[in-house]
XYZ file of N, CA and C in Angstrom:
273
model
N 141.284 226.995 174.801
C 140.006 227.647 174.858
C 139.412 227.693 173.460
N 138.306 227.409 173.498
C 138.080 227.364 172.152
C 137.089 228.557 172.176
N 137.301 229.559 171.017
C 136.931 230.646 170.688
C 135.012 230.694 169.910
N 134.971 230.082 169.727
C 133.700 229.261 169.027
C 133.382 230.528 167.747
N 132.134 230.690 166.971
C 132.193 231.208 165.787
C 131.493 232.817 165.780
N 131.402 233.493 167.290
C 131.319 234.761 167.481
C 132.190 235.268 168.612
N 133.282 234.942 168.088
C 134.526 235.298 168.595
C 135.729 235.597 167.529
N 136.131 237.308 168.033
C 137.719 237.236 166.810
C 138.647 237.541 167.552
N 140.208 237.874 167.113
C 141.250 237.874 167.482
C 141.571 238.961 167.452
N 142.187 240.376 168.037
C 142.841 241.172 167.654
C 144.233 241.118 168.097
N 145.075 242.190 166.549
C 146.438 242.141 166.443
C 146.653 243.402 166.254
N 147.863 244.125 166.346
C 148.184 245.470 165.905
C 149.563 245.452 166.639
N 150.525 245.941 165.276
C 151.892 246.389 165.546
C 151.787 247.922 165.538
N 152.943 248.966 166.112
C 153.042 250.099 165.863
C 154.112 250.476 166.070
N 155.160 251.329 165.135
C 156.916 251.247 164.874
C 156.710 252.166 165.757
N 158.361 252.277 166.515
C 158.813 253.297 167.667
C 158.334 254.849 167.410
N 158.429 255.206 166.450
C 158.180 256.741 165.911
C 156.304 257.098 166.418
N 155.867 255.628 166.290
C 154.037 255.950 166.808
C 153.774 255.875 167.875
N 154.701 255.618 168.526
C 154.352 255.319 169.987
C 154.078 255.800 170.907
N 153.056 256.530 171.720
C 152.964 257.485 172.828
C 151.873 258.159 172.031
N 151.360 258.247 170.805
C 150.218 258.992 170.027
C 148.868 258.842 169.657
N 148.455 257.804 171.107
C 147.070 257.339 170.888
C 146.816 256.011 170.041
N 147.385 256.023 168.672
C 147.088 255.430 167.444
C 146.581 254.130 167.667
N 147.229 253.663 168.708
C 146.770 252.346 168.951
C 145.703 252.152 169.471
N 145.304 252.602 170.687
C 144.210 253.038 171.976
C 143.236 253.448 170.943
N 143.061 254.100 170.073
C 141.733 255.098 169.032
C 141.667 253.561 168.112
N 142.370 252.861 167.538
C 142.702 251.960 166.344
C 141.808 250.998 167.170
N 141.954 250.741 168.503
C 141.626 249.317 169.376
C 140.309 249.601 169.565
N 140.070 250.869 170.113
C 138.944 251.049 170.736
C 138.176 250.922 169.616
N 137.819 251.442 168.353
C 137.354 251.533 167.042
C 137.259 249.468 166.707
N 137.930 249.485 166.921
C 137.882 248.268 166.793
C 137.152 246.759 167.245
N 136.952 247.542 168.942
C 135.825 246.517 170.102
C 134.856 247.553 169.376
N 134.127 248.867 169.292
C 132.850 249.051 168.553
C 132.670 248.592 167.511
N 133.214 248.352 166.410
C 132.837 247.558 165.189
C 132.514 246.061 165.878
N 133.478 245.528 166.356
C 133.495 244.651 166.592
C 131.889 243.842 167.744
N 131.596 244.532 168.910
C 130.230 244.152 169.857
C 129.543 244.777 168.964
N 129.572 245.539 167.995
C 127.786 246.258 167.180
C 127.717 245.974 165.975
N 128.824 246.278 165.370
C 128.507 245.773 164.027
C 128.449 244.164 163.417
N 129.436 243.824 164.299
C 129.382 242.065 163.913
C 128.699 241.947 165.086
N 128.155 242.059 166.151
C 127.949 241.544 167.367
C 128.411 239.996 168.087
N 129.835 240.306 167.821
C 130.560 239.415 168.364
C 130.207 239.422 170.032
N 130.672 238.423 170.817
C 130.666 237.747 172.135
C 132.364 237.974 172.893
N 132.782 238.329 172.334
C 133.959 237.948 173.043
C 135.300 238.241 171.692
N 136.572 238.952 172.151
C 137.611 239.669 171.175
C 138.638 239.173 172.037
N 139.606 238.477 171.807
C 141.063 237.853 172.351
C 142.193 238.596 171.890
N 143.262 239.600 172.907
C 144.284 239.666 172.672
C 145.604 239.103 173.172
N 146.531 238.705 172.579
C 147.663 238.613 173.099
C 149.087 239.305 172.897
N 149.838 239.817 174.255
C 151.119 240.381 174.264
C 151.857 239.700 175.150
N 153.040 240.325 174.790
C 154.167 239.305 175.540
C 153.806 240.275 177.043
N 154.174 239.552 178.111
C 153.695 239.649 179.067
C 154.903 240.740 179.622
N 156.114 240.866 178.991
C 156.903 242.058 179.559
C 156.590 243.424 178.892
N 155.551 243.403 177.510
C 154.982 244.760 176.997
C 154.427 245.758 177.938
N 154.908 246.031 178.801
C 153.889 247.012 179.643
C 153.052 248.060 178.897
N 153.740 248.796 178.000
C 152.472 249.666 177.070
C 151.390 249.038 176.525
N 151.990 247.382 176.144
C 150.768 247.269 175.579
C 149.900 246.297 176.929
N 150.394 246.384 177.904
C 149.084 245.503 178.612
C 148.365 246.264 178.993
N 149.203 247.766 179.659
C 148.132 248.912 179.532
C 147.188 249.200 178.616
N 147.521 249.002 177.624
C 146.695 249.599 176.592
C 145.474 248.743 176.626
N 145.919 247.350 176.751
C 144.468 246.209 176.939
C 143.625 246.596 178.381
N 144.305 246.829 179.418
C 143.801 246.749 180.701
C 142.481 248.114 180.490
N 143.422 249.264 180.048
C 142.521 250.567 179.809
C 141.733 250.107 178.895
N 141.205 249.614 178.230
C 140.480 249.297 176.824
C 139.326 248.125 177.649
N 139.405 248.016 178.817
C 138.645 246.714 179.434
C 138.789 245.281 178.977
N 139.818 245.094 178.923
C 140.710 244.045 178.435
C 140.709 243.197 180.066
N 140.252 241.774 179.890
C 140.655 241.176 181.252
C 141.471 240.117 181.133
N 142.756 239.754 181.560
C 143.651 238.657 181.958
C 143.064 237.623 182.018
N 142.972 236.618 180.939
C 142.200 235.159 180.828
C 143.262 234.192 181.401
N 144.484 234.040 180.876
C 145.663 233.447 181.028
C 147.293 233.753 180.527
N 148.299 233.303 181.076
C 149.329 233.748 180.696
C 150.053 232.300 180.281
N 150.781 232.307 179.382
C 151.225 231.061 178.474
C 152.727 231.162 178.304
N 153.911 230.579 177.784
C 154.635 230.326 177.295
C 154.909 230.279 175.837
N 155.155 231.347 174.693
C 154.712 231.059 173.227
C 155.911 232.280 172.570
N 156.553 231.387 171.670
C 157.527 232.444 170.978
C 158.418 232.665 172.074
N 159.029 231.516 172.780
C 160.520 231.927 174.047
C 160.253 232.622 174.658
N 158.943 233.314 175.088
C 158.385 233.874 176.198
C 157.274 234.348 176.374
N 157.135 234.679 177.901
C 155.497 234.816 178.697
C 154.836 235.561 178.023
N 153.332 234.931 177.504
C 152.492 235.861 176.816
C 151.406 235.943 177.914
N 150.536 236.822 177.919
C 149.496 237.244 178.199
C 148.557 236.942 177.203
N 147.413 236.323 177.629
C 146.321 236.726 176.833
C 145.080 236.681 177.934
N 144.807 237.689 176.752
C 143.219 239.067 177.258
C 141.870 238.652 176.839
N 140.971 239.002 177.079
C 139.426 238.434 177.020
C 138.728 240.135 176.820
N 137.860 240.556 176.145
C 136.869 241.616 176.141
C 135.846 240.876 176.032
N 134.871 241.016 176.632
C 133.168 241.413 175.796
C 132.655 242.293 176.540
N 131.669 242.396 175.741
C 130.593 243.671 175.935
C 130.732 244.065 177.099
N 130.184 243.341 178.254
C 129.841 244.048 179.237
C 131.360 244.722 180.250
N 132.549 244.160 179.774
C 134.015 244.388 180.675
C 134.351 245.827 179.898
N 133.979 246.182 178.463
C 134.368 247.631 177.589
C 132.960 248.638 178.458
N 131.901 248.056 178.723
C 130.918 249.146 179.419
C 131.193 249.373 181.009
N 131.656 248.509 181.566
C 132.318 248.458 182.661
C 133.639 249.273 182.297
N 134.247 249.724 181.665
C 135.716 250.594 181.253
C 135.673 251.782 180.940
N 134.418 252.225 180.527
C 134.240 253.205 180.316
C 133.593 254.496 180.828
């Protein structure tokens, strides 16, 4: 898929001790608003390994939609699609 030049990627790790405390969900969400208003990007791509359940939740709640699931790093990834209108639809 080619992402073309109003399109970015998001990434975010968070160690066991952060986990369950929002940080991510507030970090992400902060992140699609900068991201559709301030850059007025088209479209934000994530990917997790497809056995992360916290984090597919975290994409699914965030209006994150299932583009495709791949094979990458010895196992099933997921990757996610946002734009604008799937985060106003989420909310």
């Amino acid at each position: 898929m080619a992402l073309g030049p109003l399109s970015a990627a998001a990434h975010y790790l968070a160690g066991g001790p952060n986990w369950g405390r929002g940080y991510a969900t507030e970090a992400a969400r902060q992140a699609l608003v900068h991201a559709f208003g301030t850059m007025q990007l088209r479209r934000v791509v994530a990917e997790t390994q497809a056995a992360n359940a916290a984090s597919v939740r975290l994409l699914e709640r965030l209006g994150f939609r299932l583009f495709r699931q791949v094979t990458r790093f010895g196992a099933k990834q997921s990757i996610y699609l946002a734009e604008p209108s799937f985060i106003h639809a989420a909310t």
